[in-house]
PDB file of C-alpha atoms and ligand atoms in Angstrom:
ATOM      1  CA  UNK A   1       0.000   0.000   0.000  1.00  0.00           C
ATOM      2  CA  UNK A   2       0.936   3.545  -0.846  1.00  0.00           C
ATOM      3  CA  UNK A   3       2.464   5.325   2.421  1.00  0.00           C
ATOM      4  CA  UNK A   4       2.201   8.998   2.851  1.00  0.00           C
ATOM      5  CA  UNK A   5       3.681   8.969   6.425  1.00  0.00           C
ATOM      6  CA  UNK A   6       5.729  12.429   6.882  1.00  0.00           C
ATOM      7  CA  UNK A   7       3.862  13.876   4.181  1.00  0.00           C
ATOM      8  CA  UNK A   8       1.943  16.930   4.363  1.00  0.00           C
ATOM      9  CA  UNK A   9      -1.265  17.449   1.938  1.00  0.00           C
ATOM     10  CA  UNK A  10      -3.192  20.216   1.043  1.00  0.00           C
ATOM     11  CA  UNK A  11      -6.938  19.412  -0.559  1.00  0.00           C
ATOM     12  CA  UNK A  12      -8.866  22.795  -1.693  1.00  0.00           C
ATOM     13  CA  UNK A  13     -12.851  22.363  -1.126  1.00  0.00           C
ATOM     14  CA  UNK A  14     -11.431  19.226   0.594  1.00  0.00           C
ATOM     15  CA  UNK A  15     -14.897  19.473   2.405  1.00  0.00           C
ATOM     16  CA  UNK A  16     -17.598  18.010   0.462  1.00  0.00           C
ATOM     17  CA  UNK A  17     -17.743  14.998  -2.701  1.00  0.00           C
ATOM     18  CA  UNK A  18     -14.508  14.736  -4.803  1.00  0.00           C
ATOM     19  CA  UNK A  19     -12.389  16.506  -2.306  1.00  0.00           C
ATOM     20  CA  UNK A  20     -13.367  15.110   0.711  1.00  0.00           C
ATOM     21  CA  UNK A  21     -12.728  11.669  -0.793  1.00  0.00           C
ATOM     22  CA  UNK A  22      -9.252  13.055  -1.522  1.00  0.00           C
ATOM     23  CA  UNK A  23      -8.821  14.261   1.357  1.00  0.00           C
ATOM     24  CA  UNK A  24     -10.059  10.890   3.316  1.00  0.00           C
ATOM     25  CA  UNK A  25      -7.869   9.022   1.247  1.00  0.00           C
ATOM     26  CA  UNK A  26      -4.684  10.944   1.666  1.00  0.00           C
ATOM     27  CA  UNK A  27      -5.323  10.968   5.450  1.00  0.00           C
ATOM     28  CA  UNK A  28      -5.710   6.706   5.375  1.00  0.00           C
ATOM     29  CA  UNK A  29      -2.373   6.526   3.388  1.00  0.00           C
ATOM     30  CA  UNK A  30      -0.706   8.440   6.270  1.00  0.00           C
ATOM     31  CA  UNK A  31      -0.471  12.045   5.249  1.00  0.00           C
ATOM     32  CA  UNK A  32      -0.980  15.136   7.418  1.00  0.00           C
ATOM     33  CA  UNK A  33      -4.028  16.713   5.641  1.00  0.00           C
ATOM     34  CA  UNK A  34      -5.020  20.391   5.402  1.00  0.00           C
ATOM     35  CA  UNK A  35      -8.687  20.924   3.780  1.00  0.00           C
ATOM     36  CA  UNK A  36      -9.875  24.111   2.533  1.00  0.00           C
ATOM     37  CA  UNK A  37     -13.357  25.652   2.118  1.00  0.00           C
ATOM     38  CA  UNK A  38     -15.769  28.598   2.405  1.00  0.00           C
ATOM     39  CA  UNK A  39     -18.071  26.759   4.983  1.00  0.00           C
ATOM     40  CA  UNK A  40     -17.081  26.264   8.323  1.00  0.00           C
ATOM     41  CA  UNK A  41     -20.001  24.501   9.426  1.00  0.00           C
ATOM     42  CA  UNK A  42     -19.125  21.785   6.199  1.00  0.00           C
ATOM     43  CA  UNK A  43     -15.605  21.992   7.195  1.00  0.00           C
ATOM     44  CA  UNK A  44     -16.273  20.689  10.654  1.00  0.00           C
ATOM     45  CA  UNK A  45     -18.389  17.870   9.802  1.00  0.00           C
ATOM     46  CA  UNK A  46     -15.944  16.849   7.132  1.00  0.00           C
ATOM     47  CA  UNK A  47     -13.155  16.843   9.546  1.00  0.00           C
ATOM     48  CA  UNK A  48     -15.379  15.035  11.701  1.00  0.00           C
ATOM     49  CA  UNK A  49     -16.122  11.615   8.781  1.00  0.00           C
ATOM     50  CA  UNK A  50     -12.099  12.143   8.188  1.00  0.00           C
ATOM     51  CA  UNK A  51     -11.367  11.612  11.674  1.00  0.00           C
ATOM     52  CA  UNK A  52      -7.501  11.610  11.065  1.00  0.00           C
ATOM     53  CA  UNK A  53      -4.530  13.873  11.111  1.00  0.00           C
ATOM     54  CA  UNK A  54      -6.799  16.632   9.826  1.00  0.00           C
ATOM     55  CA  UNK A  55      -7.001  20.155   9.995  1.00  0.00           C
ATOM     56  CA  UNK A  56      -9.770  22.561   8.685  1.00  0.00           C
ATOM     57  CA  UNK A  57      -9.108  25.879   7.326  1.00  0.00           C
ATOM     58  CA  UNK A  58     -11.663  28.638   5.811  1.00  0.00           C
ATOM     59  CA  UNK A  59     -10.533  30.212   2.731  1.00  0.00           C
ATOM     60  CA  UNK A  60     -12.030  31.057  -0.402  1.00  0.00           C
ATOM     61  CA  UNK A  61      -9.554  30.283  -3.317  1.00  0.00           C
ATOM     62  CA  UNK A  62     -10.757  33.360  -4.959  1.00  0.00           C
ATOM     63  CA  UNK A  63      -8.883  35.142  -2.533  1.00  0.00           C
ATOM     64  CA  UNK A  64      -5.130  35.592  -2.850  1.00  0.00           C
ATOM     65  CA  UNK A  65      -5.394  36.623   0.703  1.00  0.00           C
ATOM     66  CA  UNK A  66      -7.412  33.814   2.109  1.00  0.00           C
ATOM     67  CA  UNK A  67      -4.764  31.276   0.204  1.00  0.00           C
ATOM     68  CA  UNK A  68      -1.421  33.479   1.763  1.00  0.00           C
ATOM     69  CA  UNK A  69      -2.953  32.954   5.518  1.00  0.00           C
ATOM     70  CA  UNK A  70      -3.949  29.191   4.900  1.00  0.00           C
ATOM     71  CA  UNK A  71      -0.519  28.528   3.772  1.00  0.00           C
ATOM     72  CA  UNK A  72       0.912  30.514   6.385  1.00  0.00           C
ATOM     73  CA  UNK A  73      -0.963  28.256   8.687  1.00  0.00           C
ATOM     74  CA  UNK A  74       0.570  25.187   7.145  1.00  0.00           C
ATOM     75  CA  UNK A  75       3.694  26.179   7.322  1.00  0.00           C
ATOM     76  CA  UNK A  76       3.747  27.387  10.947  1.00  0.00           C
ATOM     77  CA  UNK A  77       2.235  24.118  11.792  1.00  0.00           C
ATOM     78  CA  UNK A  78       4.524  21.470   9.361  1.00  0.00           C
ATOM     79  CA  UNK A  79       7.012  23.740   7.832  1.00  0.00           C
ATOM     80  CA  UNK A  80       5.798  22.538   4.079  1.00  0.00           C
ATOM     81  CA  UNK A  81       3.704  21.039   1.635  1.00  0.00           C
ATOM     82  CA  UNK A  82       4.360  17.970  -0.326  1.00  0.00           C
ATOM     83  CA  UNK A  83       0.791  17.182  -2.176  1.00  0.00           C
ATOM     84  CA  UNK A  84      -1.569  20.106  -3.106  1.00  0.00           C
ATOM     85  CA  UNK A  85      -4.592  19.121  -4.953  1.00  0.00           C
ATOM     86  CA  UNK A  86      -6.014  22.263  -6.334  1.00  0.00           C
ATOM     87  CA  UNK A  87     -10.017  20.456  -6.663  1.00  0.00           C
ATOM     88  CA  UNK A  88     -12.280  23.608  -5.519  1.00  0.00           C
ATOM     89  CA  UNK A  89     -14.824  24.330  -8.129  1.00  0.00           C
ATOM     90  CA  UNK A  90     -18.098  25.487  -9.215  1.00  0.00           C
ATOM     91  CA  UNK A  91     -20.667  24.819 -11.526  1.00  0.00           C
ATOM     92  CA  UNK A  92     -23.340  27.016 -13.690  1.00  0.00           C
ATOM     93  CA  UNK A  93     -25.276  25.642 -16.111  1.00  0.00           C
ATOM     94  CA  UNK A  94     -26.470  28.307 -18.903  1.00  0.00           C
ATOM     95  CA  UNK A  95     -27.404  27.744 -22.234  1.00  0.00           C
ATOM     96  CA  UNK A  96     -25.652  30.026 -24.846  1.00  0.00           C
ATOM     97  CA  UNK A  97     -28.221  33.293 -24.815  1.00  0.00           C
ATOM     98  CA  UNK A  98     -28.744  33.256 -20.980  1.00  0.00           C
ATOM     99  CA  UNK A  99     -24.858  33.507 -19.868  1.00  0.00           C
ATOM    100  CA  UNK A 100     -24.525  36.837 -17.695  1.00  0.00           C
ATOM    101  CA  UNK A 101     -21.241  38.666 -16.837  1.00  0.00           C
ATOM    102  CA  UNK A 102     -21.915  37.545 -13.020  1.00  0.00           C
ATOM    103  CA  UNK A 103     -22.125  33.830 -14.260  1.00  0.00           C
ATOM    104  CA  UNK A 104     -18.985  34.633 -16.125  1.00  0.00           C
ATOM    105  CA  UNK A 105     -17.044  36.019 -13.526  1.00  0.00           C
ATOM    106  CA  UNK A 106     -18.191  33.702 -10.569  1.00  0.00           C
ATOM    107  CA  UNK A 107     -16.839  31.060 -12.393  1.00  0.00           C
ATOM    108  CA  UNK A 108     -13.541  32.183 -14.023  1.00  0.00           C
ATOM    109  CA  UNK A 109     -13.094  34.096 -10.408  1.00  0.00           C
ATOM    110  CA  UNK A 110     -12.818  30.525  -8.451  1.00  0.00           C
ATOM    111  CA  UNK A 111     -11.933  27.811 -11.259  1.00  0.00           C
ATOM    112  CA  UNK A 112      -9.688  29.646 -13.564  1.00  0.00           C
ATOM    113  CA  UNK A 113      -8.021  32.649 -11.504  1.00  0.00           C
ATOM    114  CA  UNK A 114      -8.677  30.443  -7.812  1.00  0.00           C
ATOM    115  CA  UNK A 115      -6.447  27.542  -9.741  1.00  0.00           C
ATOM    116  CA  UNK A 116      -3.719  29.728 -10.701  1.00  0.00           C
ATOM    117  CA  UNK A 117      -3.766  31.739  -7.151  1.00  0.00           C
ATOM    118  CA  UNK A 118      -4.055  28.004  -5.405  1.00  0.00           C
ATOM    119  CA  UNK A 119      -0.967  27.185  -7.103  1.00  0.00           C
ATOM    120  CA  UNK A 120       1.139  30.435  -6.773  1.00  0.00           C
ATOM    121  CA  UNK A 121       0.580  30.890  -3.540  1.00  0.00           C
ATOM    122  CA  UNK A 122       1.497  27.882  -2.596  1.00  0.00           C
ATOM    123  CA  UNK A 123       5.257  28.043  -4.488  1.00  0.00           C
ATOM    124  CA  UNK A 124       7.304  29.175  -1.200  1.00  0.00           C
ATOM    125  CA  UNK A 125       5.832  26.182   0.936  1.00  0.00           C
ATOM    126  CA  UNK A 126       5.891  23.426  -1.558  1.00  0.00           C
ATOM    127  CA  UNK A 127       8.505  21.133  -1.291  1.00  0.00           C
ATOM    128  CA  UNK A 128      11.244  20.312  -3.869  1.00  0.00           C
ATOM    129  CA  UNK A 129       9.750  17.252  -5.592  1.00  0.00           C
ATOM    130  CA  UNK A 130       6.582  17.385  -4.272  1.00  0.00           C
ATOM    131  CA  UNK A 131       3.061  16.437  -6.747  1.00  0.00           C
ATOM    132  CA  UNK A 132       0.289  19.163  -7.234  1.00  0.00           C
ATOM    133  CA  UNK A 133      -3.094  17.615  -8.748  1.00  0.00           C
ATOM    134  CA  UNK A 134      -5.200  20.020 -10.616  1.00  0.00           C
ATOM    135  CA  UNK A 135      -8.683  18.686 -11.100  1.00  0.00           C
ATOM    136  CA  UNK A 136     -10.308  19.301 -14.469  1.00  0.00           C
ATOM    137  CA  UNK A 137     -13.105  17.776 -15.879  1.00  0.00           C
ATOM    138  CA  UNK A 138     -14.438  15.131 -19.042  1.00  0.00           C
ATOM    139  CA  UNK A 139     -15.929  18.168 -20.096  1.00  0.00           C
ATOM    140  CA  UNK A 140     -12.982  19.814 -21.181  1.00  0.00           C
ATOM    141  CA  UNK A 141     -12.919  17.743 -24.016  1.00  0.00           C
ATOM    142  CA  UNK A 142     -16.700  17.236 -24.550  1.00  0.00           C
ATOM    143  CA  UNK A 143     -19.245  19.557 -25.997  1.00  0.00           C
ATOM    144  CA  UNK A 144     -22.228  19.138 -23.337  1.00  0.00           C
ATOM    145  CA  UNK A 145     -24.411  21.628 -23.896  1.00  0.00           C
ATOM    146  CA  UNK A 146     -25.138  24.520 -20.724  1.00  0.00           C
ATOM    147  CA  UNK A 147     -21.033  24.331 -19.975  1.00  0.00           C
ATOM    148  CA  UNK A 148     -19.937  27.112 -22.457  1.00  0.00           C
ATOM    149  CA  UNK A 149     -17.725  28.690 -19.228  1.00  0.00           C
ATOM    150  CA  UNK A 150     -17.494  26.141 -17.276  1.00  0.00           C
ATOM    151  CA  UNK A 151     -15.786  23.640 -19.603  1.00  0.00           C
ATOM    152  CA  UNK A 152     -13.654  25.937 -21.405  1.00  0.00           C
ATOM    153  CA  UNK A 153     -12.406  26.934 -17.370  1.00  0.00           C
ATOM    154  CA  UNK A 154     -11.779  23.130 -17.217  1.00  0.00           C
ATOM    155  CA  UNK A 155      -9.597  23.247 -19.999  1.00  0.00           C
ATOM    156  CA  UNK A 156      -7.742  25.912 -18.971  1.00  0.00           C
ATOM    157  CA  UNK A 157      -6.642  23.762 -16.363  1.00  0.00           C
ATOM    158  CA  UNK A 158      -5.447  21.275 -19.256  1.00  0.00           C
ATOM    159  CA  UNK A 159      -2.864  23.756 -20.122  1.00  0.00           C
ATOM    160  CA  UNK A 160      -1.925  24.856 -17.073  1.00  0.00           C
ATOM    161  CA  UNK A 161      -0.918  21.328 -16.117  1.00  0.00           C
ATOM    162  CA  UNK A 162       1.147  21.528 -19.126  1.00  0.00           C
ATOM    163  CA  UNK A 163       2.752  25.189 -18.714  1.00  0.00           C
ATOM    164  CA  UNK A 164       3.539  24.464 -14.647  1.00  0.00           C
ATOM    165  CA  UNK A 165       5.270  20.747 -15.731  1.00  0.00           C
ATOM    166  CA  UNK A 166       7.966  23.027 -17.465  1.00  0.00           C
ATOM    167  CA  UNK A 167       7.927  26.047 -15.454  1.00  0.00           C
ATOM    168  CA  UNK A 168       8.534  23.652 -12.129  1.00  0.00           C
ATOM    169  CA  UNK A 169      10.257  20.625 -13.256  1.00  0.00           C
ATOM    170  CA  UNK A 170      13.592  22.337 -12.355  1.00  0.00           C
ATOM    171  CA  UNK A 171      12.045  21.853  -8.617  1.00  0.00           C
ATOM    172  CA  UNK A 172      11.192  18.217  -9.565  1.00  0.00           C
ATOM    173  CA  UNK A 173       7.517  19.623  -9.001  1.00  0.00           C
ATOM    174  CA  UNK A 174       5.043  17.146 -11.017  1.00  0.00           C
ATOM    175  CA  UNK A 175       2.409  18.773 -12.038  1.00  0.00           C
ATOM    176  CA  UNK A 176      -0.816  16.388 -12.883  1.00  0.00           C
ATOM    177  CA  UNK A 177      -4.334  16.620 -13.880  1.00  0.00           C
ATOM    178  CA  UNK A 178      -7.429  14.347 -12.973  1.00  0.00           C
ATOM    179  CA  UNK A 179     -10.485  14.509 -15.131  1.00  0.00           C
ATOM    180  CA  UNK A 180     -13.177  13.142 -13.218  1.00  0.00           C
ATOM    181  CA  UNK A 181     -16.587  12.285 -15.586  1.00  0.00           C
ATOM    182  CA  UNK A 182     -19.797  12.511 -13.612  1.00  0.00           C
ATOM    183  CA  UNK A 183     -19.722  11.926 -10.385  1.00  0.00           C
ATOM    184  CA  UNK A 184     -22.235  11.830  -7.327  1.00  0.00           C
ATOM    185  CA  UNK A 185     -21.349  14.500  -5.258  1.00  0.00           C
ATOM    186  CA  UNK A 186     -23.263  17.497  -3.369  1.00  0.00           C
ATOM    187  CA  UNK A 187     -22.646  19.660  -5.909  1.00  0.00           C
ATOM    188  CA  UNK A 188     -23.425  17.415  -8.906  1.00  0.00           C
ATOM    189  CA  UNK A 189     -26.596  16.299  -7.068  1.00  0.00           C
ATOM    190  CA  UNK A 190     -27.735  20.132  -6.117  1.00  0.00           C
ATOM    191  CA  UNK A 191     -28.609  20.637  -9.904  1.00  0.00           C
ATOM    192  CA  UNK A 192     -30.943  17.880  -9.581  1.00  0.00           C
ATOM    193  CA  UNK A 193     -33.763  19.284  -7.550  1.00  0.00           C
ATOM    194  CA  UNK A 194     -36.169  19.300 -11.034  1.00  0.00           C
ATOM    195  CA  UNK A 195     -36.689  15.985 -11.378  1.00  0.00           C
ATOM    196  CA  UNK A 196     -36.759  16.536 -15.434  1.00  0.00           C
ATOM    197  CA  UNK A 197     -32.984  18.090 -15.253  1.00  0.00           C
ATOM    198  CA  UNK A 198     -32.057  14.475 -13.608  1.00  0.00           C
ATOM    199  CA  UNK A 199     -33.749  12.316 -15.964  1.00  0.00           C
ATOM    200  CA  UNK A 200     -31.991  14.900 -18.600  1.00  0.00           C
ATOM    201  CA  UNK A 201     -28.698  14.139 -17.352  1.00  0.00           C
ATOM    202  CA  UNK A 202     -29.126  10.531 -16.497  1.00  0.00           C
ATOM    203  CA  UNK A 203     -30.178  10.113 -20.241  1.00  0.00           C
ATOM    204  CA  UNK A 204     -27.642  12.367 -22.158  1.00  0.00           C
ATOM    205  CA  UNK A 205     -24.746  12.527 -19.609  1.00  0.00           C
ATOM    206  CA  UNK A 206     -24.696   8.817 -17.941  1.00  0.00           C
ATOM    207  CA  UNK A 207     -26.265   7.399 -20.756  1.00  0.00           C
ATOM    208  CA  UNK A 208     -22.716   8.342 -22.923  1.00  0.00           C
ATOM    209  CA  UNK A 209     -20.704   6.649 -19.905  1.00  0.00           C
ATOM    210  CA  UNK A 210     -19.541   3.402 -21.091  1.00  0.00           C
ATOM    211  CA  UNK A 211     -19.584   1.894 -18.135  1.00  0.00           C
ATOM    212  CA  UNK A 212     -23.436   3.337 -17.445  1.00  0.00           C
ATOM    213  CA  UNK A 213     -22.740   4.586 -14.250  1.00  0.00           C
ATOM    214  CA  UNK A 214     -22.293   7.821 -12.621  1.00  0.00           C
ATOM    215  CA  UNK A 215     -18.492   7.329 -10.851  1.00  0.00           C
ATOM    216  CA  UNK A 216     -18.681   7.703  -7.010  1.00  0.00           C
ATOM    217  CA  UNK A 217     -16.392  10.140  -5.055  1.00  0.00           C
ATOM    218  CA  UNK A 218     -14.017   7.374  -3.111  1.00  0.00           C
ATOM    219  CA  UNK A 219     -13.185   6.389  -6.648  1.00  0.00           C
ATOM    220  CA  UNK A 220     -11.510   9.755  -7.768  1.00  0.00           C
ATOM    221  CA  UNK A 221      -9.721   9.739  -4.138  1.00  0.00           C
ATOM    222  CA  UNK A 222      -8.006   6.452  -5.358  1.00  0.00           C
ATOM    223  CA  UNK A 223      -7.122   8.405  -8.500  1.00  0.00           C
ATOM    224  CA  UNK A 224      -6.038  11.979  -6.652  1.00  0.00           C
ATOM    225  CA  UNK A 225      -3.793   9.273  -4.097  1.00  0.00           C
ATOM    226  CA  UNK A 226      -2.119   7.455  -6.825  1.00  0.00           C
ATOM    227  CA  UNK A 227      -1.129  11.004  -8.790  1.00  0.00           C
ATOM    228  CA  UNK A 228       0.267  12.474  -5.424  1.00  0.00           C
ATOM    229  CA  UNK A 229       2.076   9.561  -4.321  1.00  0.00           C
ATOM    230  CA  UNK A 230       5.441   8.168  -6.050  1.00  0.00           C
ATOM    231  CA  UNK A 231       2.869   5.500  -7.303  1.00  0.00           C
ATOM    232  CA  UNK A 232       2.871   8.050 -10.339  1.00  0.00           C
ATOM    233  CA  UNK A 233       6.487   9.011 -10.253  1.00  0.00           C
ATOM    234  CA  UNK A 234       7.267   9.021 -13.924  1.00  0.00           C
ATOM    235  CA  UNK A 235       4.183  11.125 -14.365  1.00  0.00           C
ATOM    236  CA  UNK A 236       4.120  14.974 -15.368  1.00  0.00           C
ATOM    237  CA  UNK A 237       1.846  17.446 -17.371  1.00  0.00           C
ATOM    238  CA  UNK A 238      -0.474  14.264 -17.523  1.00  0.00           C
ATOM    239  CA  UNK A 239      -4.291  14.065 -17.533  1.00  0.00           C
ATOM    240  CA  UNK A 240      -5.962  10.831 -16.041  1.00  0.00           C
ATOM    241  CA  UNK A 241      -9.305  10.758 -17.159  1.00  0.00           C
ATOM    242  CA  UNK A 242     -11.418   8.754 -14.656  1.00  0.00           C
ATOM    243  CA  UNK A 243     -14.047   8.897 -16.559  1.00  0.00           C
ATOM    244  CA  UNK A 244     -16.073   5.480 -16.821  1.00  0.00           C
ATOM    245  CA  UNK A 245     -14.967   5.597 -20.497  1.00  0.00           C
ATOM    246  CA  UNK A 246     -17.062   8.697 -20.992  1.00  0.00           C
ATOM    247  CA  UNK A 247     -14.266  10.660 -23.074  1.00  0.00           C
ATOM    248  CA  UNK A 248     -12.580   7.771 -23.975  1.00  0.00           C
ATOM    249  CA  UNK A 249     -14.971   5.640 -26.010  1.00  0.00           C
TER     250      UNK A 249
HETATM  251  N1  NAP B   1     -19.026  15.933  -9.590  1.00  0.00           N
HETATM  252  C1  NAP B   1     -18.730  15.830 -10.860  1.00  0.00           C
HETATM  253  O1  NAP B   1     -19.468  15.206 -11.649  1.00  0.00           O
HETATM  254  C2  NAP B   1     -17.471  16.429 -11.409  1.00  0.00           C
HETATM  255  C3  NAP B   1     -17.038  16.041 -12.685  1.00  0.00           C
HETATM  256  C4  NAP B   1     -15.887  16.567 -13.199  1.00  0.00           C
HETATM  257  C5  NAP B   1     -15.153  17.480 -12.480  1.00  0.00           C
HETATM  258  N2  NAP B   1     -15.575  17.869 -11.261  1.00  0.00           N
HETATM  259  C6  NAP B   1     -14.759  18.849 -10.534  1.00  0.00           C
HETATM  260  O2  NAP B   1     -14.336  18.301  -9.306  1.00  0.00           O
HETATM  261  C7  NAP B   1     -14.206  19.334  -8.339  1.00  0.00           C
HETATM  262  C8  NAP B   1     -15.050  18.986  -7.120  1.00  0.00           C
HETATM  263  O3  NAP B   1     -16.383  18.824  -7.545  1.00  0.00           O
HETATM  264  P1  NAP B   1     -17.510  18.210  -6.589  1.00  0.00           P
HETATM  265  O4  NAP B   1     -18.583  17.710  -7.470  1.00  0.00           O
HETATM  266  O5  NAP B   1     -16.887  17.336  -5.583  1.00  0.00           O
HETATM  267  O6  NAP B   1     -18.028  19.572  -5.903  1.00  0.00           O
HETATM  268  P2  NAP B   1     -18.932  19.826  -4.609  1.00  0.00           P
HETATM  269  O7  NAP B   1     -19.604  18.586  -4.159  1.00  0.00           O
HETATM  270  O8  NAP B   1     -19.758  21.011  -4.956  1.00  0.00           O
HETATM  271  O9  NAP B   1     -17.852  20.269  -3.530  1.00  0.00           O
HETATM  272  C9  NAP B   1     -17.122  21.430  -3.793  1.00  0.00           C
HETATM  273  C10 NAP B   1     -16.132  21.682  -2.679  1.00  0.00           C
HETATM  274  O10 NAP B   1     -15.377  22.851  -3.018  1.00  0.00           O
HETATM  275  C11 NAP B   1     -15.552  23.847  -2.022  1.00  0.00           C
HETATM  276  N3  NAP B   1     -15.491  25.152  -2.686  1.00  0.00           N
HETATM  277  C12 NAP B   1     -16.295  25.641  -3.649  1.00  0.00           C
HETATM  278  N4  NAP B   1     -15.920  26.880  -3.986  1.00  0.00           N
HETATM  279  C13 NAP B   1     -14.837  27.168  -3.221  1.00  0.00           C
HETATM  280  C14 NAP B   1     -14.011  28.317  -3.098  1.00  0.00           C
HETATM  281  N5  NAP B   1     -14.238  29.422  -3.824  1.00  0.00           N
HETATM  282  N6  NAP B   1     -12.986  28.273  -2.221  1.00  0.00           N
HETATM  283  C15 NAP B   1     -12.773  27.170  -1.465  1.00  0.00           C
HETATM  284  N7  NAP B   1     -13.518  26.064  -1.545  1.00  0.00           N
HETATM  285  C16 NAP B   1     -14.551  26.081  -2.403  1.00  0.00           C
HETATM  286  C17 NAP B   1     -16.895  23.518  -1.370  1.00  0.00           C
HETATM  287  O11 NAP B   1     -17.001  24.016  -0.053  1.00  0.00           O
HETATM  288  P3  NAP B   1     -17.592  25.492   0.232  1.00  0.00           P
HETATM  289  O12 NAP B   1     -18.771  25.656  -0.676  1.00  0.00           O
HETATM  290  O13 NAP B   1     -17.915  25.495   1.674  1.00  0.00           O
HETATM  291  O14 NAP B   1     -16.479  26.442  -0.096  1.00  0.00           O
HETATM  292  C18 NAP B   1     -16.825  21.994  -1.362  1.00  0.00           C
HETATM  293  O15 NAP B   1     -15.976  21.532  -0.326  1.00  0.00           O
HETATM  294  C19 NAP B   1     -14.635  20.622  -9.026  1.00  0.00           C
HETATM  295  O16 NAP B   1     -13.501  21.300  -9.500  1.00  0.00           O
HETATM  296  C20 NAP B   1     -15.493  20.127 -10.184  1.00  0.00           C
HETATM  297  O17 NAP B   1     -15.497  21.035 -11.248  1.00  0.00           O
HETATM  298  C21 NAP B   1     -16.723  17.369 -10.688  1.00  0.00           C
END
């Protein structure tokens, strides 16, 4: 099994679905895990179901500020970071003719500028060597209707991957991506409260997985811990698509 004893992990909106399962899995394999989020309340109960070496802090990737005080934190508490798995992001759904500027800006504001402000701020703590995990999404490469923003801020991450395995590989900094496809989380499931945009989804989303499933969080934690352990050590600028086959096939 994968050890992570000694290692200190950071999870961004480590509190709810895709991070939490990170986060729970980096914990299990040994690591000293930070998780970040907006909700304290969340934050709590997730540190709560972790029940590890755990530590909750607020902060709102959006904020440069928020991220330099988080870090801070880390740093006076384990002197560095050796995994940071920048996973915080939201979701709109607009068809092309209803976008809005706030739509717009909510969502480049946390998954394209929060990304790049996850990551930067994070450069005088991160260890030589150490993995950061950027998580993307299947949409990136798929054109699902209602995602005009937030698929093309998914693959933005793409190239960032790419860009930050150059600009860091002097630090032996691997830089990784994970492309989850759809899976059951709070967030996913929040859009789901008309029963018509569910059976919508279940028929042109799920119905396009392969594997005709919707994936489940714990199974993108297995992915996040194999790209931020030295399972993945010959692994940079990469994108794992866990994905049920959904971009694949
Ligand atoms: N679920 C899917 O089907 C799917 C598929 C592909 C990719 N993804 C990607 O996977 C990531 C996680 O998705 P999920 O479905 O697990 O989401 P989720 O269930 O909505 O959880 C999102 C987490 O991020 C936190 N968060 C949101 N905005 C934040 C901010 N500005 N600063 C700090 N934390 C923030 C939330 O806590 P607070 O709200 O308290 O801050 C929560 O802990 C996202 O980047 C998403 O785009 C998801």
């Amino acid at each position: 099994m994968t050890s992570l004893t000694g290692k200190v992990a950071v999870v961004t909106g480590g509190s709810e679905g895709i991070g939490l399962a990170a986060a729970q899995r980096l914990a299990e394999a040994g690591a000293s895990v930070f998780i970040l989020g907006r909700r304290q309340s969340v934050l709590d109960a997730a540190v709560k179901e972790i029940g590890a070496d755990v530590t909750a802090i607020v902060a709102d990737v959006s904020s440069q500020a928020d991220l330099r005080s988080a870090y801070e934190a880390v740093q006076a508490a384990k002197g560095k970071i050796d995994i940071l798995v920048a996973n915080a992001g939201v979701q709109n759904r607009e068809p092309l003719g209803d976008i809005t500027e706030e739509g717009v800006d909510a969502q480049l504001a946390i998954n394209f500028k929060g990304v790049i402000w996850t990551v930067q701020e994070a450069l005088p703590a991160l260890k030589d060597g150490s993995s950061i995990v950027l998580v993307s999404s299947g949409t990136a490469v798929k054109g699902i209707p209602n995602r005009t923003v937030y698929s093309a801020t998914k693959a933005a991450i793409r190239s960032f991957a790419r860009t930050w395995a150059n600009e860091l590989k002097g630090r032996r900094i691997r830089v990784n991506v994970l492309s989850p496809g759809p899976i059951l989380t709070p967030g996913l499931e929040a859009g789901f409260a008309d029963p018509k945009v569910k059976e919508a989804y279940y028929t042109n989303v799920i119905g396009a997985v392969p594997m005709g499933r919707p994936g489940e969080a714990h199974e993108m934690g297995e992915a996040v811990l194999f790209l931020a352990s030295d399972a993945s050590s010959f692994m940079t600028g990469a994108d794992l698509q866990a994905d049920g086959g959904f971009t694949q096939v």
